[in-house]
Tab-separated table of C-alpha atoms in Angstrom:
chain	number	residue	atom	x	y	z
A	1	MET	CA	40.126	-24.424	-120.155
A	2	SER	CA	43.966	-25.226	-120.906
A	3	GLU	CA	44.656	-28.434	-119.042
A	4	ALA	CA	46.913	-27.164	-117.530
A	5	THR	CA	44.555	-24.959	-114.993
A	6	LEU	CA	42.352	-27.584	-115.324
A	7	SER	CA	43.824	-29.771	-112.898
A	8	TYR	CA	43.562	-27.503	-110.215
A	9	VAL	CA	39.461	-28.775	-110.175
A	10	THR	CA	39.898	-32.080	-108.164
A	11	GLU	CA	37.488	-34.151	-107.365
A	12	GLU	CA	37.974	-33.366	-103.527
A	13	LEU	CA	36.427	-29.624	-105.016
A	14	VAL	CA	34.622	-30.534	-106.746
A	15	LYS	CA	32.911	-33.139	-103.825
A	16	SER	CA	33.011	-29.956	-101.512
A	17	ALA	CA	31.012	-27.394	-103.528
A	18	LEU	CA	28.268	-30.448	-104.390
A	19	VAL	CA	28.148	-30.893	-100.914
A	20	SER	CA	27.737	-26.844	-100.241
A	21	ASP	CA	24.965	-27.026	-102.945
A	22	LYS	CA	22.908	-30.461	-102.184
A	23	GLY	CA	24.012	-31.320	-98.728
A	24	SER	CA	26.321	-33.579	-96.404
A	25	GLN	CA	24.012	-36.370	-98.252
A	26	ALA	CA	24.940	-35.971	-101.439
A	27	THR	CA	27.274	-38.389	-103.363
A	28	LEU	CA	29.012	-37.520	-106.135
A	29	LEU	CA	28.911	-40.266	-109.261
A	30	SER	CA	30.681	-38.469	-111.960
A	31	TRP	CA	31.683	-34.467	-113.362
A	32	SER	CA	32.682	-33.641	-116.721
A	33	PRO	CA	34.336	-30.279	-117.492
A	34	GLU	CA	33.366	-28.495	-120.668
A	35	SER	CA	34.969	-24.874	-121.816
A	36	PHE	CA	32.157	-22.523	-122.968
A	37	THR	CA	33.496	-18.984	-123.548
A	38	SER	CA	35.113	-18.078	-126.141
A	39	LYS	CA	38.908	-16.768	-125.429
A	40	PHE	CA	38.014	-13.508	-126.435
A	41	ASP	CA	35.219	-12.892	-123.732
A	42	GLY	CA	37.574	-12.556	-120.572
A	43	HIS	CA	41.296	-11.952	-119.561
A	44	THR	CA	41.364	-12.561	-116.190
A	45	SER	CA	39.868	-15.726	-115.571
A	46	ALA	CA	39.839	-19.300	-116.718
A	47	ILE	CA	35.986	-20.153	-116.864
A	48	SER	CA	34.753	-23.566	-117.195
A	49	ASN	CA	31.109	-25.617	-117.265
A	50	ILE	CA	31.754	-28.315	-115.066
A	51	ARG	CA	28.819	-30.541	-114.907
A	52	VAL	CA	28.157	-32.814	-111.847
A	53	LYS	CA	25.850	-36.042	-111.769
A	54	TYR	CA	24.977	-36.870	-108.023
A	55	SER	CA	22.805	-39.377	-106.178
A	56	LEU	CA	20.716	-38.166	-103.517
A	57	ALA	CA	18.687	-40.496	-101.149
A	58	GLY	CA	18.193	-42.984	-103.282
A	59	GLN	CA	17.192	-40.625	-106.118
A	60	GLY	CA	19.883	-39.407	-109.068
A	61	GLY	CA	20.760	-35.946	-110.343
A	62	GLU	CA	22.135	-33.814	-112.357
A	63	VAL	CA	23.543	-30.149	-111.966
A	64	SER	CA	25.662	-27.571	-113.706
A	65	TYR	CA	28.285	-25.315	-112.095
A	66	VAL	CA	30.460	-22.228	-113.678
A	67	VAL	CA	33.985	-22.685	-112.690
A	68	LYS	CA	36.168	-19.446	-112.684
A	69	MET	CA	39.829	-19.494	-111.671
A	70	ASN	CA	43.123	-18.022	-111.584
A	71	PRO	CA	44.616	-17.636	-115.364
A	72	LYS	CA	47.881	-17.604	-114.730
A	73	ARG	CA	49.307	-19.654	-111.750
A	74	GLY	CA	53.124	-19.762	-111.565
A	75	ALA	CA	53.590	-16.419	-113.930
A	76	GLN	CA	55.235	-13.955	-112.812
A	77	ASN	CA	52.295	-11.722	-112.242
A	78	ASP	CA	50.239	-14.386	-110.769
A	79	ASP	CA	50.069	-12.070	-107.536
A	80	PHE	CA	47.432	-9.555	-109.570
A	81	PHE	CA	45.376	-12.572	-110.823
A	82	GLY	CA	45.260	-13.671	-107.014
A	83	VAL	CA	44.483	-10.461	-105.970
A	84	ILE	CA	41.010	-9.849	-108.039
A	85	HIS	CA	40.504	-13.217	-107.881
A	86	THR	CA	40.507	-12.868	-104.100
A	87	LYS	CA	38.118	-9.660	-104.326
A	88	GLU	CA	35.557	-11.496	-106.122
A	89	CYS	CA	35.559	-14.547	-103.821
A	90	LYS	CA	35.330	-12.335	-100.429
A	91	PHE	CA	32.391	-10.123	-102.275
A	92	TYR	CA	30.699	-12.990	-103.153
A	93	SER	CA	31.179	-14.809	-99.552
A	94	GLU	CA	30.967	-11.461	-97.419
A	95	ILE	CA	29.611	-8.371	-98.817
A	96	ILE	CA	26.611	-9.836	-101.186
A	97	PRO	CA	25.654	-11.511	-97.895
A	98	ALA	CA	25.438	-8.262	-96.154
A	99	LEU	CA	23.785	-6.646	-98.683
A	100	ASN	CA	21.201	-8.953	-99.115
A	101	THR	CA	20.509	-8.797	-95.261
A	102	VAL	CA	19.659	-5.394	-95.183
A	103	LEU	CA	17.457	-6.164	-97.859
A	104	LYS	CA	15.369	-8.742	-96.689
A	105	GLY	CA	15.460	-6.537	-93.698
A	106	ILE	CA	13.603	-3.932	-95.728
A	107	ASP	CA	11.285	-6.784	-97.587
A	108	GLN	CA	13.230	-6.345	-100.768
A	109	ARG	CA	14.713	-8.702	-103.127
A	110	PRO	CA	18.145	-9.909	-103.059
A	111	LEU	CA	20.782	-8.411	-105.127
A	112	SER	CA	21.229	-9.654	-108.985
A	113	PHE	CA	24.315	-11.909	-108.560
A	114	PRO	CA	24.634	-15.468	-109.658
A	115	LYS	CA	24.301	-18.022	-106.064
A	116	CYS	CA	28.284	-18.764	-105.116
A	117	ILE	CA	27.854	-22.258	-104.833
A	118	TYR	CA	31.810	-22.855	-102.790
A	119	TYR	CA	35.781	-20.980	-103.396
A	120	ASN	CA	38.702	-21.579	-102.636
A	121	LEU	CA	41.585	-19.375	-101.397
A	122	GLU	CA	44.487	-21.180	-101.821
A	123	LYS	CA	47.348	-19.055	-103.130
A	124	GLY	CA	47.702	-19.487	-107.023
A	125	LYS	CA	44.853	-22.074	-107.290
A	126	GLU	CA	41.984	-19.111	-106.334
A	127	MET	CA	38.487	-20.274	-108.250
A	128	ILE	CA	34.848	-19.810	-107.264
A	129	PHE	CA	32.024	-22.053	-107.958
A	130	LEU	CA	28.437	-20.399	-109.557
A	131	GLU	CA	25.539	-22.103	-110.504
A	132	ASN	CA	25.361	-21.914	-113.977
A	133	LEU	CA	23.086	-19.193	-115.438
A	134	ARG	CA	22.980	-19.835	-118.575
A	135	GLU	CA	20.559	-23.505	-117.907
A	136	GLN	CA	18.256	-20.811	-116.517
A	137	GLY	CA	17.427	-19.253	-119.762
A	138	TYR	CA	19.958	-16.143	-119.396
A	139	LYS	CA	22.029	-14.809	-121.843
A	140	MET	CA	24.858	-12.738	-123.252
A	141	GLN	CA	24.298	-9.905	-125.314
A	142	ASP	CA	26.814	-9.520	-128.173
A	143	LYS	CA	29.389	-7.019	-127.566
A	144	ALA	CA	30.248	-5.729	-131.099
A	145	LEU	CA	26.296	-4.675	-131.432
A	146	GLY	CA	26.071	-3.126	-127.996
A	147	ILE	CA	22.324	-2.741	-125.919
A	148	ASP	CA	19.361	-1.025	-126.115
A	149	ALA	CA	17.420	0.968	-124.464
A	150	ALA	CA	14.921	-1.635	-123.154
A	151	HIS	CA	18.490	-3.629	-121.630
A	152	ALA	CA	20.140	-0.849	-120.393
A	153	VAL	CA	17.153	0.716	-118.333
A	154	LEU	CA	17.014	-3.072	-116.698
A	155	VAL	CA	20.850	-2.753	-115.618
A	156	LEU	CA	20.612	1.037	-114.396
A	157	LYS	CA	17.518	-0.250	-111.757
A	158	GLU	CA	19.939	-3.172	-110.767
A	159	LEU	CA	22.406	-1.253	-110.482
A	160	ALA	CA	20.869	1.303	-108.219
A	161	ARG	CA	19.947	-1.234	-105.838
A	162	LEU	CA	23.697	-2.200	-105.443
A	163	HIS	CA	24.052	1.458	-104.598
A	164	ALA	CA	21.411	1.880	-102.625
A	165	ALA	CA	21.635	-0.807	-100.079
A	166	SER	CA	25.862	-0.474	-99.679
A	167	LEU	CA	24.929	2.870	-99.241
A	168	LEU	CA	21.816	1.673	-96.109
A	169	LEU	CA	24.566	-0.806	-95.136
A	170	GLN	CA	26.838	1.865	-94.392
A	171	ALA	CA	24.361	4.038	-92.136
A	172	SER	CA	23.670	0.747	-89.969
A	173	CYS	CA	27.808	0.947	-88.845
A	174	PRO	CA	27.982	4.609	-89.122
A	175	HIS	CA	31.595	4.321	-87.290
A	176	GLN	CA	33.576	2.039	-89.507
A	177	ASP	CA	34.043	2.727	-92.833
A	178	LEU	CA	32.650	0.223	-95.397
A	179	ALA	CA	35.875	-0.178	-97.312
A	180	ASP	CA	37.428	-1.170	-93.367
A	181	ARG	CA	34.947	-3.405	-92.879
A	182	PHE	CA	35.511	-6.041	-96.267
A	183	ASP	CA	39.301	-5.100	-96.523
A	184	SER	CA	38.998	-6.026	-99.834
A	185	LEU	CA	37.627	-3.059	-101.158
A	186	LYS	CA	41.007	-1.738	-99.801
A	187	LYS	CA	42.501	-3.832	-102.468
A	188	GLU	CA	42.692	-1.205	-105.469
A	189	TRP	CA	43.360	-3.819	-109.058
A	190	THR	CA	44.870	-1.093	-110.598
A	191	ARG	CA	47.357	-0.334	-108.425
A	192	GLU	CA	48.009	-3.578	-108.339
A	193	PHE	CA	48.899	-3.882	-111.727
A	194	ASN	CA	51.629	-6.205	-112.847
A	195	LEU	CA	51.219	-7.127	-115.765
A	196	GLY	CA	54.685	-5.939	-117.505
A	197	CYS	CA	54.540	-2.641	-116.896
A	198	ASP	CA	52.070	-0.513	-113.949
A	199	PHE	CA	48.642	0.817	-115.230
A	200	GLY	CA	49.489	4.112	-115.858
A	201	THR	CA	51.887	3.361	-118.817
A	202	PHE	CA	49.455	0.052	-119.633
A	203	VAL	CA	46.891	3.024	-120.494
A	204	GLU	CA	49.149	5.361	-122.225
A	205	GLY	CA	49.899	2.680	-124.823
A	206	TYR	CA	46.091	2.407	-125.383
A	207	LEU	CA	46.053	6.347	-125.839
A	208	ASN	CA	48.989	6.004	-128.365
A	209	ILE	CA	46.791	3.788	-130.086
A	210	GLY	CA	44.126	5.950	-130.181
A	211	ILE	CA	46.154	9.091	-131.628
A	212	ASP	CA	46.961	6.971	-134.135
A	213	MET	CA	43.462	5.689	-134.728
A	214	PHE	CA	41.616	9.297	-134.775
A	215	GLU	CA	44.059	10.676	-137.405
A	216	LYS	CA	43.004	7.853	-139.363
A	217	ILE	CA	39.350	8.517	-138.605
A	218	GLY	CA	40.277	12.303	-139.834
A	219	GLY	CA	38.230	15.392	-138.600
A	220	CYS	CA	39.630	14.591	-135.429
A	221	ASP	CA	42.096	17.098	-134.506
A	222	ARG	CA	40.572	18.269	-131.414
A	223	LEU	CA	40.419	15.101	-129.975
A	224	VAL	CA	43.772	14.337	-131.261
A	225	HIS	CA	45.262	17.264	-129.108
A	226	TRP	CA	43.276	16.391	-126.271
A	227	ILE	CA	44.681	13.075	-125.981
A	228	LYS	CA	48.198	13.983	-126.026
A	229	LYS	CA	47.401	17.101	-123.808
A	230	ILE	CA	46.269	14.670	-120.973
A	231	LYS	CA	48.542	11.524	-121.715
A	232	PRO	CA	51.484	12.585	-119.779
A	233	GLN	CA	49.107	13.003	-116.299
A	234	VAL	CA	46.353	10.251	-117.393
A	235	TRP	CA	47.450	8.097	-114.349
A	236	GLN	CA	46.350	11.177	-112.167
A	237	MET	CA	43.576	12.435	-113.672
A	238	TYR	CA	42.345	8.524	-113.797
A	239	GLU	CA	42.973	7.883	-109.499
A	240	MET	CA	41.079	11.830	-109.003
A	241	GLN	CA	37.876	10.152	-110.737
A	242	LEU	CA	37.956	7.144	-108.351
A	243	THR	CA	38.048	9.924	-105.176
A	244	LYS	CA	35.323	8.654	-102.704
A	245	ARG	CA	33.397	11.624	-102.105
A	246	PRO	CA	29.674	11.794	-100.001
A	247	PRO	CA	26.913	11.693	-100.866
A	248	PHE	CA	28.059	9.582	-103.874
A	249	ALA	CA	30.249	6.874	-102.840
A	250	VAL	CA	29.340	3.398	-102.169
A	251	ILE	CA	30.089	-0.369	-103.348
A	252	THR	CA	30.450	-0.419	-106.694
A	253	HIS	CA	30.588	-3.342	-109.572
A	254	GLY	CA	33.908	-1.937	-111.012
A	255	ASP	CA	33.839	-3.317	-114.545
A	256	CYS	CA	29.763	-3.176	-115.574
A	257	TRP	CA	30.203	-4.157	-119.118
A	258	ILE	CA	28.267	-6.371	-121.480
A	259	ASN	CA	29.861	-9.918	-121.071
A	260	ASN	CA	29.425	-9.253	-117.338
A	261	LEU	CA	25.751	-9.114	-117.578
A	262	LEU	CA	23.055	-11.831	-118.799
A	263	PHE	CA	19.203	-10.856	-119.388
A	264	ARG	CA	16.826	-13.167	-118.949
A	265	TYR	CA	13.572	-12.920	-121.895
A	266	ASP	CA	10.105	-13.344	-121.804
A	267	ASP	CA	8.006	-15.096	-124.571
A	268	GLY	CA	7.926	-11.996	-126.468
A	269	ASP	CA	11.620	-12.264	-126.113
A	270	VAL	CA	11.731	-9.203	-124.456
A	271	PRO	CA	14.274	-8.462	-121.732
A	272	VAL	CA	12.827	-8.993	-117.703
A	273	ASP	CA	15.846	-9.644	-115.919
A	274	VAL	CA	20.067	-9.393	-115.554
A	275	LYS	CA	22.480	-10.985	-113.958
A	276	PHE	CA	25.599	-9.419	-112.779
A	277	LEU	CA	28.575	-11.006	-113.056
A	278	ASP	CA	32.638	-10.201	-112.392
A	279	LEU	CA	33.046	-8.773	-109.173
A	280	GLN	CA	37.117	-8.160	-109.295
A	281	GLY	CA	36.865	-5.208	-109.913
A	282	CYS	CA	34.685	-4.418	-107.176
A	283	ARG	CA	35.818	-1.090	-104.770
A	284	LYS	CA	34.200	1.944	-103.238
A	285	ALA	CA	33.849	5.135	-105.459
A	286	SER	CA	31.708	7.051	-106.978
A	287	LEU	CA	28.519	5.274	-108.252
A	288	ALA	CA	28.482	7.633	-111.601
A	289	THR	CA	32.025	5.544	-112.189
A	290	ASP	CA	29.673	2.408	-112.468
A	291	LEU	CA	26.891	4.841	-114.400
A	292	GLN	CA	30.292	5.718	-116.884
A	293	HIS	CA	31.258	2.547	-117.795
A	294	PHE	CA	27.862	1.037	-118.174
A	295	LEU	CA	26.291	3.633	-120.270
A	296	ASN	CA	29.563	4.566	-122.876
A	297	LEU	CA	30.454	1.027	-123.655
A	298	ASN	CA	27.519	-0.859	-123.930
A	299	VAL	CA	25.070	1.301	-124.803
A	300	THR	CA	25.267	2.236	-128.442
A	301	GLY	CA	24.885	6.098	-129.304
A	302	PRO	CA	21.242	6.059	-131.064
A	303	ALA	CA	19.852	4.593	-128.182
A	304	ARG	CA	22.019	7.101	-125.486
A	305	ARG	CA	22.352	10.057	-126.431
A	306	PRO	CA	18.237	10.656	-127.058
A	307	ASN	CA	17.402	8.738	-123.759
A	308	LEU	CA	20.032	9.717	-121.062
A	309	ASN	CA	18.022	11.562	-118.776
A	310	THR	CA	15.128	9.013	-118.894
A	311	PHE	CA	18.645	6.424	-117.833
A	312	LEU	CA	19.773	8.594	-115.291
A	313	ALA	CA	16.342	9.321	-113.852
A	314	SER	CA	15.508	5.256	-113.511
A	315	TYR	CA	18.829	4.983	-112.189
A	316	HIS	CA	17.844	7.833	-109.253
A	317	ALA	CA	14.187	6.349	-108.719
A	318	ALA	CA	14.868	3.026	-107.977
A	319	PHE	CA	17.546	4.160	-105.338
A	320	THR	CA	14.802	6.694	-104.004
A	321	SER	CA	12.498	3.042	-103.921
A	322	ILE	CA	15.230	0.983	-102.419
A	323	MET	CA	16.071	4.434	-99.639
A	324	GLN	CA	12.711	4.832	-98.964
A	325	ALA	CA	12.023	1.596	-97.751
A	326	GLY	CA	15.063	1.378	-95.488
A	327	GLY	CA	13.492	4.333	-94.036
A	328	SER	CA	16.200	6.892	-95.402
A	329	ASP	CA	15.766	10.144	-97.498
A	330	THR	CA	18.040	9.861	-101.249
A	331	PRO	CA	21.092	12.117	-100.716
A	332	PHE	CA	21.255	13.623	-103.929
A	333	THR	CA	18.523	15.197	-106.221
A	334	LEU	CA	18.048	14.155	-109.776
A	335	GLU	CA	20.290	17.165	-110.974
A	336	GLU	CA	22.932	16.690	-108.458
A	337	LEU	CA	23.157	12.933	-109.772
A	338	ARG	CA	23.038	13.692	-113.693
A	339	GLN	CA	25.840	16.847	-112.307
A	340	GLU	CA	28.364	14.076	-110.880
A	341	TYR	CA	27.213	11.725	-114.105
A	342	LYS	CA	29.121	14.775	-116.079
A	343	ASP	CA	32.060	15.272	-113.707
A	344	LYS	CA	33.608	11.516	-114.027
A	345	GLY	CA	33.344	11.768	-117.738
A	346	PHE	CA	36.765	11.454	-118.203
A	347	TYR	CA	36.109	7.983	-117.065
A	348	GLY	CA	33.509	6.937	-119.174
A	349	VAL	CA	35.828	8.257	-122.685
A	350	LEU	CA	38.880	6.928	-121.518
A	351	TYR	CA	37.195	3.580	-121.022
A	352	SER	CA	36.019	3.843	-124.610
A	353	ILE	CA	39.101	5.371	-126.109
A	354	MET	CA	41.055	1.705	-124.539
A	355	TRP	CA	38.047	-0.949	-124.916
A	356	LEU	CA	35.970	0.392	-127.817
A	357	PRO	CA	37.960	-0.759	-130.568
A	358	ASN	CA	38.533	-4.734	-128.494
A	359	MET	CA	34.485	-4.771	-128.113
A	360	VAL	CA	33.561	-4.202	-131.905
A	361	ARG	CA	36.393	-6.566	-133.794
A	362	ARG	CA	35.725	-8.971	-135.219
A	363	PRO	CA	37.091	-12.256	-134.093
A	364	GLU	CA	39.838	-12.916	-136.448
A	365	ASP	CA	41.154	-9.632	-135.700
A	366	ALA	CA	41.042	-10.410	-131.791
A	367	ARG	CA	44.085	-10.436	-129.646
A	368	ASP	CA	45.026	-10.811	-125.936
A	369	ILE	CA	44.334	-7.051	-124.997
A	370	LEU	CA	46.391	-8.014	-122.033
A	371	ASP	CA	49.546	-8.959	-123.557
A	372	SER	CA	51.997	-7.002	-123.232
A	373	GLN	CA	54.700	-7.558	-125.548
A	374	GLU	CA	56.075	-5.161	-127.832
A	375	GLU	CA	55.003	-7.405	-130.709
A	376	SER	CA	51.470	-8.059	-129.451
A	377	LYS	CA	51.481	-3.741	-129.174
A	378	ASN	CA	52.392	-3.385	-133.018
A	379	SER	CA	50.183	-5.879	-133.879
A	380	GLU	CA	46.823	-4.572	-131.657
A	381	ARG	CA	47.489	-1.017	-133.670
A	382	GLU	CA	47.940	-2.456	-136.765
A	383	ASN	CA	44.525	-4.085	-136.242
A	384	VAL	CA	42.642	-0.958	-135.158
A	385	LEU	CA	44.100	1.383	-137.737
A	386	ARG	CA	42.562	-1.848	-140.563
A	387	MET	CA	39.565	-1.815	-138.353
A	388	VAL	CA	39.267	2.023	-139.059
A	389	GLU	CA	38.807	1.108	-142.726
A	390	THR	CA	36.731	-2.143	-142.718
A	391	ASN	CA	34.791	-2.817	-139.383
A	392	PRO	CA	32.191	-0.574	-139.623
A	393	LEU	CA	30.867	-0.580	-136.252
A	394	LEU	CA	34.152	1.073	-134.874
A	395	LYS	CA	33.819	4.558	-135.746
A	396	PRO	CA	30.158	5.369	-135.032
A	397	ARG	CA	30.873	3.237	-131.291
A	398	LEU	CA	33.697	5.600	-130.909
A	399	LEU	CA	32.823	8.903	-131.927
A	400	SER	CA	28.912	8.996	-130.839
A	401	VAL	CA	31.322	9.273	-127.009
A	402	THR	CA	34.179	11.382	-128.067
A	403	ASP	CA	31.425	14.213	-129.792
A	404	GLU	CA	29.476	14.260	-127.054
A	405	TRP	CA	31.670	14.668	-124.272
A	406	THR	CA	33.538	17.417	-126.554
A	407	GLU	CA	29.747	18.753	-126.018
A	408	TYR	CA	30.107	18.290	-122.683
A	409	GLY	CA	33.455	20.130	-122.011
A	410	VAL	CA	35.388	17.479	-121.274
A	411	ILE	CA	37.174	16.990	-123.965
A	412	SER	CA	38.563	20.447	-124.924
């Protein structure tokens, strides 16, 4: 985190967070920041760990908060970052409490998100204080290596709980759509996108890199032809994937990838819990968009392909469990879920072509994927083409996705 960005974390804000967390009798003694993420872990937030020392009832204490902030204050695209940070703050302050109220009413545990301690929505200074899950033993997996079946099942069950809770919440107010109740859901980040171009142009740039990449990989003529064919209408095709259609329209995470997941393990190093992070892309859309994003980008081919039916069955069972606890039937069968997942295959393929090279690249090859300068675009293309020859993870991760969706007929 830069010193300029950090200057917006004032002592008054830290005091407000402490009081919100520990009560009005807590006295701030000192606080200090410490950046704990790689610059390549995320691109839409400046993130810092704030260590706070305090006194309460005559006793000293210490606590750690994670602070996420708008990283582009005063920049030309500040409005975009303001929108997505406001979406996240409102998800924590409005949507999660409403969903957890529904779950509490049917004797279910809360959703798996970090506790929101405090947030600020002052324009240009948007920030949110969260509990530091790393101090509770939660860890991030290596995005280059992806995750295995055990991790995947945990994530899918928690996504099912989020999605099902939103359907129960909708059922509790049938005459008001959740997107009208929570206005943050109406702000679709891809339509607010203004990082030097619109989102459709941004995607086309990555498809151009994809064409060069697959040509260099070789043996991908059908795939290259398909990318060239869909490129002129990619924005319209993407928008169609976001169409809200019952019974699959739910509140979705919107960006369920490995850096937005933290896992906790037992003594045998078996994953036993997962927490979701980063709600800047939340939206109301088909639940299959979350499944596509998660399974194609994060679960390696050897884990995903032979276990896909098991994964979808685990999701459906967890979804059904919440619906039944709420006195409702699951509005779709497992077979209908499988079909909806396949119908949203374009969503998973598109994100995989765009982001998998960034996920498997080595630190020395990394760059800021949101930099729209022409020189950086050329650098990205050169890096990706070099990775085809030097990075053994790139080709199998990509082809496991594109081969699968060629078989399903999405790539044709």
